[in-house]
Coordinates of N, CA and C in Angstrom, one line a residue:
M252 N 47.8 49.2 89.1 CA 47.0 48.3 88.2 C 45.7 49.0 87.8
K253 N 45.1 48.5 86.8 CA 43.7 48.9 86.4 C 42.8 47.8 86.9
I254 N 41.8 48.3 87.7 CA 40.9 47.3 88.4 C 39.5 47.7 88.1
G255 N 38.7 46.8 87.7 CA 37.3 47.0 87.4 C 36.4 46.5 88.6
I256 N 35.4 47.3 89.0 CA 34.5 46.9 90.1 C 33.1 46.9 89.6
I257 N 32.4 45.8 89.7 CA 31.0 45.7 89.4 C 30.2 45.6 90.7
G258 N 29.6 46.7 91.0 CA 28.9 46.9 92.3 C 29.4 48.1 93.0
A259 N 28.5 49.0 93.3 CA 28.9 50.3 94.0 C 28.3 50.4 95.4
G260 N 28.0 49.3 96.0 CA 27.5 49.3 97.4 C 28.6 49.6 98.4
F261 N 28.4 49.1 99.6 CA 29.3 49.4 100.7 C 30.7 48.9 100.4
I262 N 30.8 47.6 100.1 CA 32.1 47.0 99.8 C 32.8 47.6 98.5
G263 N 32.0 47.7 97.5 CA 32.5 48.2 96.2 C 33.1 49.6 96.4
S264 N 32.3 50.5 97.1 CA 32.8 51.8 97.3 C 34.0 51.9 98.2
A265 N 34.0 51.1 99.2 CA 35.2 51.1 100.1 C 36.4 50.6 99.4
L266 N 36.3 49.6 98.5 CA 37.4 49.1 97.8 C 37.9 50.2 96.8
A267 N 36.9 50.8 96.1 CA 37.3 51.9 95.1 C 38.1 53.0 95.8
L268 N 37.6 53.4 96.9 CA 38.3 54.5 97.7 C 39.8 54.1 98.0
R269 N 39.9 52.9 98.6 CA 41.2 52.4 99.1 C 42.2 52.2 97.9
L270 N 41.6 51.6 96.8 CA 42.5 51.3 95.7 C 43.0 52.5 95.0
T271 N 42.1 53.5 94.8 CA 42.5 54.8 94.2 C 43.5 55.5 95.0
S272 N 43.4 55.4 96.4 CA 44.3 56.1 97.3 C 45.7 55.4 97.2
L273 N 45.8 54.2 96.7 CA 47.0 53.5 96.5 C 47.6 53.7 95.2
G274 N 46.9 54.4 94.3 CA 47.5 54.8 93.0 C 46.9 53.9 91.9
H275 N 46.0 53.0 92.2 CA 45.4 52.2 91.1 C 44.3 52.9 90.4
S276 N 44.1 52.6 89.1 CA 43.1 53.2 88.3 C 41.8 52.3 88.4
V277 N 40.7 52.8 88.8 CA 39.5 52.0 89.1 C 38.4 52.5 88.3
A278 N 37.7 51.5 87.6 CA 36.5 51.7 86.9 C 35.4 51.0 87.7
I279 N 34.2 51.7 87.9 CA 33.2 51.1 88.8 C 31.8 51.2 88.1
A280 N 31.0 50.2 88.2 CA 29.7 50.1 87.6 C 28.7 49.6 88.6
N281 N 27.4 50.0 88.3 CA 26.3 49.4 89.0 C 25.2 49.0 88.1
S282 N 24.1 48.6 88.5 CA 23.0 48.1 87.7 C 22.2 49.2 87.0
R283 N 22.4 50.4 87.5 CA 21.5 51.6 87.1 C 22.2 52.4 86.0
G284 N 23.5 52.2 85.8 CA 24.2 53.0 84.7 C 25.1 54.0 85.3
P285 N 26.2 54.3 84.6 CA 27.2 55.2 85.1 C 26.7 56.6 85.4
E286 N 25.6 57.1 84.8 CA 25.1 58.4 85.1 C 24.6 58.6 86.5
T287 N 24.4 57.4 87.2 CA 23.9 57.5 88.6 C 25.1 57.4 89.6
L288 N 26.3 57.4 89.1 CA 27.4 57.1 90.0 C 28.3 58.4 90.3
G289 N 27.7 59.6 90.0 CA 28.4 60.8 90.3 C 29.0 61.0 91.7
E290 N 28.1 60.7 92.7 CA 28.5 60.8 94.0 C 29.6 59.8 94.4
V291 N 29.5 58.6 93.9 CA 30.5 57.6 94.2 C 31.8 58.0 93.6
A292 N 31.8 58.5 92.3 CA 33.0 58.9 91.6 C 33.7 60.1 92.4
Q293 N 32.9 61.0 92.9 CA 33.4 62.2 93.6 C 34.1 61.7 94.9
K294 N 33.5 60.8 95.6 CA 34.0 60.3 96.9 C 35.2 59.4 96.7
T295 N 35.2 58.6 95.7 CA 36.3 57.5 95.6 C 37.4 57.8 94.6
G296 N 37.1 58.7 93.6 CA 38.0 58.9 92.5 C 38.0 57.8 91.4
A297 N 37.0 56.9 91.5 CA 36.8 55.9 90.5 C 36.1 56.5 89.3
T298 N 36.2 55.9 88.1 CA 35.5 56.3 86.9 C 34.3 55.5 86.7
P299 N 33.1 56.1 86.6 CA 31.9 55.4 86.3 C 31.8 54.8 84.9
V300 N 31.4 53.6 84.8 CA 31.4 52.9 83.5 C 30.2 51.9 83.5
T301 N 29.9 51.3 82.4 CA 28.9 50.2 82.4 C 29.6 48.9 82.9
S302 N 28.7 47.9 83.2 CA 29.2 46.6 83.7 C 30.1 46.0 82.7
H303 N 29.8 46.0 81.4 CA 30.7 45.4 80.4 C 32.0 46.1 80.4
E304 N 32.0 47.4 80.5 CA 33.3 48.2 80.5 C 34.1 47.8 81.7
A305 N 33.5 47.7 82.9 CA 34.2 47.3 84.1 C 34.8 45.9 84.0
A306 N 34.1 45.0 83.4 CA 34.5 43.6 83.3 C 35.7 43.5 82.3
H307 N 35.8 44.5 81.4 CA 36.9 44.4 80.4 C 38.0 45.5 80.7
Y308 N 37.9 46.1 81.9 CA 38.8 47.2 82.2 C 40.2 46.8 82.6
G309 N 40.2 45.9 83.5 CA 41.5 45.8 84.3 C 42.2 44.5 84.4
E310 N 43.2 44.5 85.2 CA 44.0 43.3 85.5 C 43.4 42.5 86.6
I311 N 42.4 43.0 87.4 CA 41.6 42.3 88.4 C 40.2 42.9 88.3
I312 N 39.2 42.0 88.3 CA 37.8 42.4 88.3 C 37.2 42.0 89.7
V313 N 36.4 42.9 90.3 CA 35.7 42.6 91.5 C 34.2 42.6 91.2
V314 N 33.5 41.5 91.6 CA 32.1 41.4 91.5 C 31.6 41.5 92.9
T315 N 30.9 42.6 93.2 CA 30.4 42.8 94.6 C 29.0 43.3 94.6
I316 N 28.1 42.4 94.3 CA 26.7 42.8 94.2 C 25.9 41.8 95.0
P317 N 24.6 42.1 95.4 CA 23.8 41.2 96.1 C 23.8 39.8 95.5
L318 N 23.8 38.8 96.3 CA 23.9 37.4 95.7 C 22.7 37.1 94.8
K319 N 21.5 37.6 95.2 CA 20.3 37.3 94.4 C 20.4 37.9 93.0
N320 N 21.3 38.9 92.8 CA 21.4 39.6 91.5 C 22.4 39.0 90.5
I321 N 23.2 38.0 91.1 CA 24.2 37.4 90.2 C 23.6 36.8 89.0
P322 N 22.5 36.0 89.0 CA 22.0 35.4 87.8 C 21.5 36.4 86.8
D323 N 21.3 37.7 87.2 CA 20.8 38.7 86.3 C 21.9 39.4 85.5
L324 N 23.2 39.1 85.8 CA 24.3 39.7 85.1 C 24.3 39.2 83.7
P325 N 24.7 40.1 82.7 CA 24.7 39.6 81.3 C 25.5 38.4 81.1
K326 N 25.0 37.4 80.3 CA 25.7 36.2 80.1 C 27.0 36.3 79.4
D327 N 27.1 37.4 78.6 CA 28.4 37.6 77.9 C 29.3 38.6 78.6
L328 N 29.1 38.8 79.9 CA 29.8 39.8 80.6 C 31.4 39.6 80.5
F329 N 31.8 38.4 80.6 CA 33.2 38.1 80.6 C 33.8 37.5 79.3
D330 N 33.0 37.6 78.3 CA 33.4 37.2 76.9 C 34.7 38.0 76.5
R331 N 35.7 37.3 76.1 CA 36.9 37.9 75.6 C 37.8 38.6 76.7
V332 N 37.4 38.4 78.0 CA 38.2 38.8 79.1 C 39.3 37.8 79.3
P333 N 40.6 38.2 79.2 CA 41.7 37.2 79.3 C 41.6 36.2 80.5
A334 N 41.9 35.0 80.3 CA 41.8 34.0 81.3 C 42.6 34.3 82.5
E335 N 43.7 35.0 82.3 CA 44.6 35.3 83.5 C 44.1 36.4 84.4
V336 N 43.0 37.1 84.0 CA 42.5 38.2 84.8 C 41.6 37.6 85.9
P337 N 42.0 37.7 87.2 CA 41.3 37.1 88.3 C 39.9 37.9 88.5
V338 N 38.9 37.1 88.9 CA 37.6 37.7 89.2 C 37.4 37.4 90.7
I339 N 37.2 38.5 91.4 CA 37.0 38.4 92.9 C 35.5 38.4 93.1
D340 N 35.0 37.5 94.0 CA 33.6 37.4 94.4 C 33.6 37.8 95.9
T341 N 32.8 38.8 96.3 CA 32.7 39.2 97.7 C 31.4 38.9 98.3
S342 N 30.5 38.1 97.6 CA 29.1 38.0 98.0 C 28.9 37.2 99.2
N343 N 27.8 37.5 99.9 CA 27.3 36.7 101.1 C 25.8 36.4 100.9
Y344 N 25.4 35.3 101.4 CA 24.0 34.9 101.3 C 23.2 35.4 102.5
Y345 N 22.2 36.3 102.3 CA 21.4 36.8 103.3 C 19.9 36.6 102.9
P346 N 19.4 35.4 103.2 CA 18.0 35.0 102.8 C 16.9 35.9 103.4
L347 N 17.1 36.2 104.7 CA 16.0 37.0 105.4 C 16.0 38.4 105.0
L348 N 17.2 39.1 105.0 CA 17.2 40.5 104.8 C 17.3 40.9 103.3
R349 N 17.6 40.0 102.4 CA 17.8 40.5 101.0 C 17.6 39.5 99.9
D350 N 18.1 38.3 100.0 CA 18.3 37.4 98.9 C 17.2 36.4 98.7
G351 N 16.3 36.2 99.7 CA 15.3 35.1 99.6 C 16.1 33.8 99.7
H352 N 15.3 32.7 99.6 CA 15.9 31.4 99.9 C 16.4 30.8 98.5
I353 N 17.6 30.3 98.5 CA 18.3 29.7 97.4 C 18.5 28.2 97.8
S354 N 17.8 27.3 97.2 CA 17.8 25.9 97.7 C 19.2 25.3 97.6
E355 N 20.0 25.6 96.6 CA 21.3 25.0 96.4 C 22.2 25.3 97.6
L356 N 22.0 26.5 98.1 CA 22.8 27.0 99.3 C 22.3 26.4 100.6
E357 N 21.0 26.3 100.7 CA 20.4 25.7 101.9 C 20.8 24.3 102.1
Q358 N 20.9 23.5 100.9 CA 21.2 22.1 101.0 C 22.7 21.9 101.4
G359 N 23.6 22.8 101.1 CA 24.9 22.7 101.5 C 25.9 22.0 100.6
E360 N 25.4 21.7 99.4 CA 26.3 21.0 98.4 C 27.3 22.0 97.8
L361 N 26.8 23.2 97.6 CA 27.6 24.3 97.0 C 28.0 25.3 98.1
T362 N 29.2 25.9 98.0 CA 29.4 27.1 98.8 C 28.8 28.3 98.0
E363 N 28.7 29.4 98.6 CA 28.2 30.6 98.0 C 29.0 31.0 96.7
S364 N 30.3 30.9 96.8 CA 31.1 31.3 95.7 C 31.1 30.3 94.6
E365 N 31.0 29.0 94.9 CA 30.8 28.0 93.9 C 29.5 28.2 93.1
W366 N 28.5 28.7 93.8 CA 27.2 29.0 93.1 C 27.4 30.2 92.2
V367 N 28.1 31.2 92.7 CA 28.5 32.4 91.9 C 29.3 32.0 90.7
Q368 N 30.3 31.2 90.9 CA 31.2 30.7 89.8 C 30.4 30.0 88.7
Q369 N 29.4 29.2 89.1 CA 28.6 28.5 88.1 C 27.8 29.5 87.2
H370 N 27.3 30.5 87.9 CA 26.5 31.5 87.1 C 27.4 32.4 86.2
L371 N 28.5 32.7 86.7 CA 29.4 33.6 85.9 C 30.1 32.8 84.8
G372 N 30.2 31.5 85.0 CA 30.9 30.7 84.0 C 32.4 31.0 83.9
R373 N 32.9 31.3 85.1 CA 34.3 31.7 85.1 C 34.9 31.5 86.5
P374 N 36.1 31.0 86.7 CA 36.7 30.8 88.0 C 36.7 32.2 88.8
V375 N 36.3 32.1 90.1 CA 36.4 33.2 91.0 C 37.3 33.0 92.2
V376 N 37.7 34.1 92.8 CA 38.4 34.0 94.0 C 37.6 34.7 95.1
K377 N 37.4 34.0 96.2 CA 36.5 34.6 97.3 C 37.4 35.3 98.3
V378 N 37.0 36.6 98.5 CA 37.7 37.5 99.5 C 36.9 38.7 99.7
F379 N 37.1 39.4 100.8 CA 36.5 40.7 101.2 C 35.0 40.5 101.6
N380 N 34.6 39.2 101.8 CA 33.2 39.0 102.2 C 33.0 39.0 103.7
N381 N 34.1 38.8 104.4 CA 33.9 38.6 105.9 C 34.5 39.8 106.7
I382 N 34.5 40.9 106.1 CA 34.9 42.1 106.8 C 33.9 43.3 106.5
L383 N 33.6 44.0 107.5 CA 32.7 45.1 107.3 C 33.3 46.2 106.4
A384 N 32.5 46.8 105.6 CA 33.0 47.8 104.6 C 33.8 48.9 105.3
D385 N 33.3 49.4 106.4 CA 33.9 50.5 107.2 C 35.3 50.0 107.7
H386 N 35.4 48.8 108.1 CA 36.7 48.2 108.5 C 37.7 48.1 107.3
L387 N 37.1 47.6 106.2 CA 37.9 47.5 105.0 C 38.5 48.8 104.6
E388 N 37.7 49.8 104.7 CA 38.2 51.2 104.3 C 39.2 51.8 105.3
K389 N 39.0 51.5 106.6 CA 39.8 52.3 107.6 C 40.8 51.5 108.4
L390 N 40.7 50.1 108.5 CA 41.6 49.4 109.4 C 42.8 48.7 108.8
G391 N 43.1 49.0 107.6 CA 44.3 48.4 107.0 C 45.6 48.9 107.7
Q392 N 46.6 48.1 107.9 CA 47.8 48.5 108.6 C 49.0 48.0 107.9
P393 N 50.2 48.6 108.1 CA 51.4 48.2 107.5 C 51.8 46.7 107.9
V394 N 52.5 46.0 107.1 CA 53.0 44.7 107.4 C 53.7 44.7 108.8
G395 N 53.4 43.7 109.6 CA 54.1 43.6 110.9 C 53.4 44.3 112.0
T396 N 52.4 45.1 111.7 CA 51.7 45.8 112.8 C 51.0 44.8 113.7
P397 N 51.2 44.9 115.0 CA 50.5 44.0 115.9 C 48.9 44.1 115.8
G398 N 48.3 42.9 115.7 CA 46.9 42.9 115.5 C 46.4 43.2 114.1
R399 N 47.3 43.2 113.1 CA 46.8 43.4 111.7 C 45.8 42.3 111.4
I400 N 44.7 42.7 110.8 CA 43.6 41.8 110.5 C 44.0 40.9 109.3
G401 N 43.7 39.6 109.5 CA 43.9 38.6 108.5 C 42.6 38.4 107.7
L402 N 42.7 38.3 106.4 CA 41.5 38.1 105.5 C 41.7 36.7 104.8
P403 N 40.7 35.8 104.8 CA 40.8 34.6 104.1 C 40.6 34.8 102.6
V404 N 41.3 34.0 101.9 CA 41.3 34.0 100.4 C 41.1 32.6 99.9
A405 N 40.1 32.3 99.2 CA 39.8 30.9 98.7 C 39.7 31.0 97.2
G406 N 40.2 29.9 96.5 CA 40.1 29.8 95.1 C 40.8 28.6 94.5
D407 N 40.5 28.2 93.3 CA 41.0 27.0 92.7 C 42.2 27.3 91.7
E408 N 42.4 28.5 91.3 CA 43.4 28.9 90.4 C 44.6 29.5 91.1
P409 N 45.7 28.8 91.3 CA 46.8 29.3 92.1 C 47.4 30.7 91.7
A410 N 47.5 30.9 90.4 CA 48.1 32.2 89.9 C 47.1 33.3 90.3
A411 N 45.8 33.1 90.0 CA 44.8 34.1 90.3 C 44.8 34.4 91.8
K412 N 44.8 33.3 92.6 CA 44.8 33.5 94.1 C 46.0 34.3 94.6
Q413 N 47.2 34.0 94.1 CA 48.4 34.7 94.5 C 48.3 36.2 94.1
K414 N 47.7 36.5 93.0 CA 47.6 37.9 92.6 C 46.6 38.7 93.5
V415 N 45.6 38.0 93.8 CA 44.6 38.6 94.7 C 45.2 38.7 96.1
M416 N 45.9 37.7 96.6 CA 46.5 37.8 97.9 C 47.5 39.0 98.0
A417 N 48.2 39.2 96.9 CA 49.1 40.4 96.9 C 48.4 41.7 97.1
L418 N 47.2 41.8 96.4 CA 46.4 43.0 96.5 C 45.8 43.2 98.0
V419 N 45.4 42.1 98.6 CA 45.0 42.1 100.0 C 46.1 42.7 100.9
E420 N 47.3 42.2 100.7 CA 48.4 42.7 101.5 C 48.6 44.2 101.3
E421 N 48.5 44.6 100.0 CA 48.7 46.0 99.7 C 47.7 46.9 100.4
L422 N 46.5 46.4 100.5 CA 45.4 47.1 101.2 C 45.6 47.2 102.7
G423 N 46.5 46.5 103.2 CA 46.8 46.6 104.7 C 46.3 45.4 105.5
F424 N 46.1 44.3 104.9 CA 45.6 43.1 105.6 C 46.5 41.9 105.3
D425 N 46.6 41.0 106.3 CA 47.3 39.7 106.0 C 46.5 38.8 105.2
A426 N 46.9 38.4 104.1 CA 46.2 37.4 103.3 C 46.4 36.0 103.8
V427 N 45.3 35.3 104.1 CA 45.4 33.9 104.6 C 44.8 33.0 103.6
D428 N 45.6 32.0 103.2 CA 45.1 31.0 102.2 C 44.0 30.1 102.8
N429 N 42.8 30.2 102.3 CA 41.7 29.4 102.8 C 41.4 28.2 101.9
G430 N 42.4 27.8 101.1 CA 42.2 26.6 100.3 C 41.3 26.8 99.1
S431 N 40.7 25.8 98.7 CA 39.9 25.8 97.4 C 38.6 26.5 97.6
L432 N 37.9 26.8 96.5 CA 36.6 27.5 96.6 C 35.6 26.6 97.3
H433 N 35.8 25.3 97.3 CA 34.9 24.4 98.0 C 35.0 24.5 99.5
E434 N 36.2 25.0 99.9 CA 36.5 25.2 101.3 C 36.1 26.6 101.8
S435 N 35.6 27.4 100.9 CA 35.3 28.8 101.3 C 34.1 28.9 102.2
W436 N 33.4 27.8 102.5 CA 32.3 27.8 103.5 C 32.9 28.3 104.8
R437 N 34.2 28.1 105.1 CA 34.8 28.5 106.4 C 34.8 30.0 106.6
Q438 N 34.5 30.8 105.6 CA 34.5 32.2 105.7 C 33.2 32.8 105.5
Q439 N 32.1 32.0 105.4 CA 30.8 32.5 105.1 C 30.1 32.9 106.4
P440 N 29.0 33.7 106.2 CA 28.2 34.1 107.4 C 27.8 33.0 108.3
G441 N 27.8 33.2 109.6 CA 27.5 32.2 110.6 C 28.6 31.4 111.1
T442 N 29.8 31.5 110.5 CA 31.0 30.8 110.9 C 31.8 31.7 111.9
P443 N 32.7 31.1 112.7 CA 33.4 31.9 113.7 C 34.3 32.9 113.0
C444 N 34.7 32.7 111.7 CA 35.6 33.6 111.0 C 34.9 34.9 110.4
Y445 N 33.6 34.9 110.4 CA 32.8 35.9 109.7 C 32.8 37.2 110.6
A446 N 33.3 38.3 110.0 CA 33.3 39.6 110.6 C 33.9 39.6 112.0
A447 N 34.9 38.8 112.2 CA 35.5 38.7 113.5 C 36.8 39.5 113.6
D448 N 37.4 40.0 112.5 CA 38.6 40.8 112.5 C 39.7 40.1 113.3
M449 N 40.0 38.8 113.0 CA 41.0 38.0 113.6 C 42.4 38.4 113.0
S450 N 43.4 38.2 113.8 CA 44.8 38.3 113.3 C 45.0 37.1 112.4
A451 N 46.0 37.1 111.6 CA 46.3 36.0 110.7 C 46.5 34.7 111.4
K452 N 47.3 34.8 112.6 CA 47.5 33.6 113.4 C 46.2 33.0 113.9
E453 N 45.3 33.9 114.4 CA 44.1 33.4 115.0 C 43.2 32.8 113.9
L454 N 43.2 33.5 112.7 CA 42.4 33.0 111.6 C 42.9 31.7 111.1
R455 N 44.2 31.5 110.9 CA 44.7 30.2 110.5 C 44.3 29.1 111.5
Q456 N 44.4 29.3 112.8 CA 44.0 28.4 113.8 C 42.5 28.0 113.7
Q457 N 41.7 29.0 113.5 CA 40.3 28.8 113.4 C 39.9 28.0 112.1
L458 N 40.5 28.3 111.0 CA 40.2 27.6 109.8 C 40.6 26.1 109.9
E459 N 41.8 25.9 110.5 CA 42.3 24.5 110.7 C 41.3 23.8 111.6
S460 N 40.8 24.4 112.7 CA 39.9 23.7 113.6 C 38.6 23.3 113.0
L461 N 38.2 24.0 111.9 CA 36.9 23.7 111.2 C 37.0 22.5 110.3
G462 N 38.3 22.1 109.9 CA 38.4 21.0 109.0 C 38.2 21.5 107.5
T463 N 38.3 20.6 106.6 CA 38.2 21.0 105.2 C 36.8 20.7 104.6
E464 N 36.2 19.6 105.0 CA 34.9 19.2 104.5 C 33.8 19.5 105.5
R465 N 32.9 20.3 105.1 CA 31.8 20.8 106.0 C 30.9 19.6 106.3
T466 N 30.7 19.3 107.6 CA 29.8 18.3 108.1 C 28.4 18.8 108.0
E467 N 27.4 17.9 108.1 CA 26.0 18.3 108.2 C 25.7 19.1 109.4
Q468 N 26.4 18.7 110.5 CA 26.2 19.4 111.8 C 26.7 20.8 111.7
Q469 N 27.9 21.0 111.1 CA 28.4 22.3 110.9 C 27.5 23.2 110.0
H470 N 27.0 22.6 108.9 CA 26.2 23.4 108.0 C 24.9 23.8 108.7
A471 N 24.3 22.9 109.5 CA 23.1 23.3 110.2 C 23.4 24.4 111.3
Q472 N 24.5 24.2 112.0 CA 24.8 25.2 113.0 C 25.1 26.5 112.5
F473 N 25.9 26.6 111.4 CA 26.2 27.9 110.8 C 25.0 28.6 110.2
L474 N 24.1 27.8 109.6 CA 22.9 28.4 109.1 C 22.0 29.0 110.2
A475 N 22.0 28.2 111.3 CA 21.2 28.7 112.5 C 21.9 30.0 113.1
N476 N 23.2 30.0 113.1 CA 23.9 31.2 113.6 C 23.6 32.4 112.7
H477 N 23.5 32.2 111.4 CA 23.3 33.3 110.5 C 21.9 33.8 110.6
V478 N 20.9 32.9 110.8 CA 19.5 33.3 111.0 C 19.4 34.2 112.2
A479 N 20.1 33.8 113.3 CA 20.1 34.7 114.5 C 20.7 36.0 114.2
Q480 N 21.8 36.0 113.5 CA 22.5 37.3 113.1 C 21.6 38.2 112.3
E481 N 20.9 37.6 111.3 CA 20.0 38.3 110.5 C 18.9 38.9 111.2
K482 N 18.3 38.2 112.2 CA 17.2 38.7 113.0 C 17.6 39.8 113.9
Q483 N 18.9 39.7 114.4 CA 19.4 40.8 115.2 C 19.6 42.0 114.3
M484 N 20.2 41.9 113.1 CA 20.4 43.0 112.2 C 19.0 43.6 111.9
E485 N 18.0 42.8 111.6 CA 16.7 43.3 111.3 C 16.1 44.2 112.4
A486 N 16.3 43.7 113.7 CA 15.8 44.4 114.8 C 16.5 45.7 115.0
Q487 N 17.8 45.8 114.6 CA 18.6 47.0 114.7 C 18.4 47.9 113.6
G488 N 17.6 47.5 112.6 CA 17.3 48.4 111.4 C 18.5 48.5 110.4
I489 N 19.4 47.5 110.5 CA 20.5 47.5 109.6 C 20.1 47.1 108.2
K490 N 20.5 47.9 107.2 CA 20.1 47.7 105.8 C 21.4 47.2 105.0
L491 N 21.1 46.2 104.1 CA 22.2 45.7 103.3 C 22.2 46.5 102.0
K492 N 23.4 46.5 101.4 CA 23.5 47.3 100.1 C 24.5 46.6 99.2

């Protein structure tokens, strides 16, 4: 396939490397322009392009930029991109380390990807947000391998979700249906499923145990968990990209 990636950070670069290794043609963009992506292109085999070119490049588009930068994307980014082209959102909300506080997400009415979807003006599929980039690059395994990692996939468009789930499987992970985009809170930071590298069976059991509607207690607990995680990351000098 032809796949466009908007964002050349840790996840974007890991995806570009894995996808090109599988024979896909990848175009990658960042906010600073294609002339700054020489090193990424050399490492991954992806072709540096502008954001508009990446959005119009392929059969699947991946948006993998800091959450705070989503509103800064061009408003016409997806104009004339066919409706059947899935748009993947990989973003996570990190208020302490990167994004500042976003009231809509603090209140809990919207999931992170619902917020992204509103700003993009286009349906998105949530995946690749709850796995470390290094693990995404190196831990994919053939179907049936014991301990193969399961990745949750959430979205409202069945055809788009199925296409994305097939790509997840090709990358070496078990794609686990995590329901609608409104249910994607179950794979956000602070939840038991975040960066846990569970098997598909374990992941399904965990998602089921959380229920489908996030309670106020769950929202408060997961926010508190994430604050603790961010403070630990800050103390360890971990940088987000």
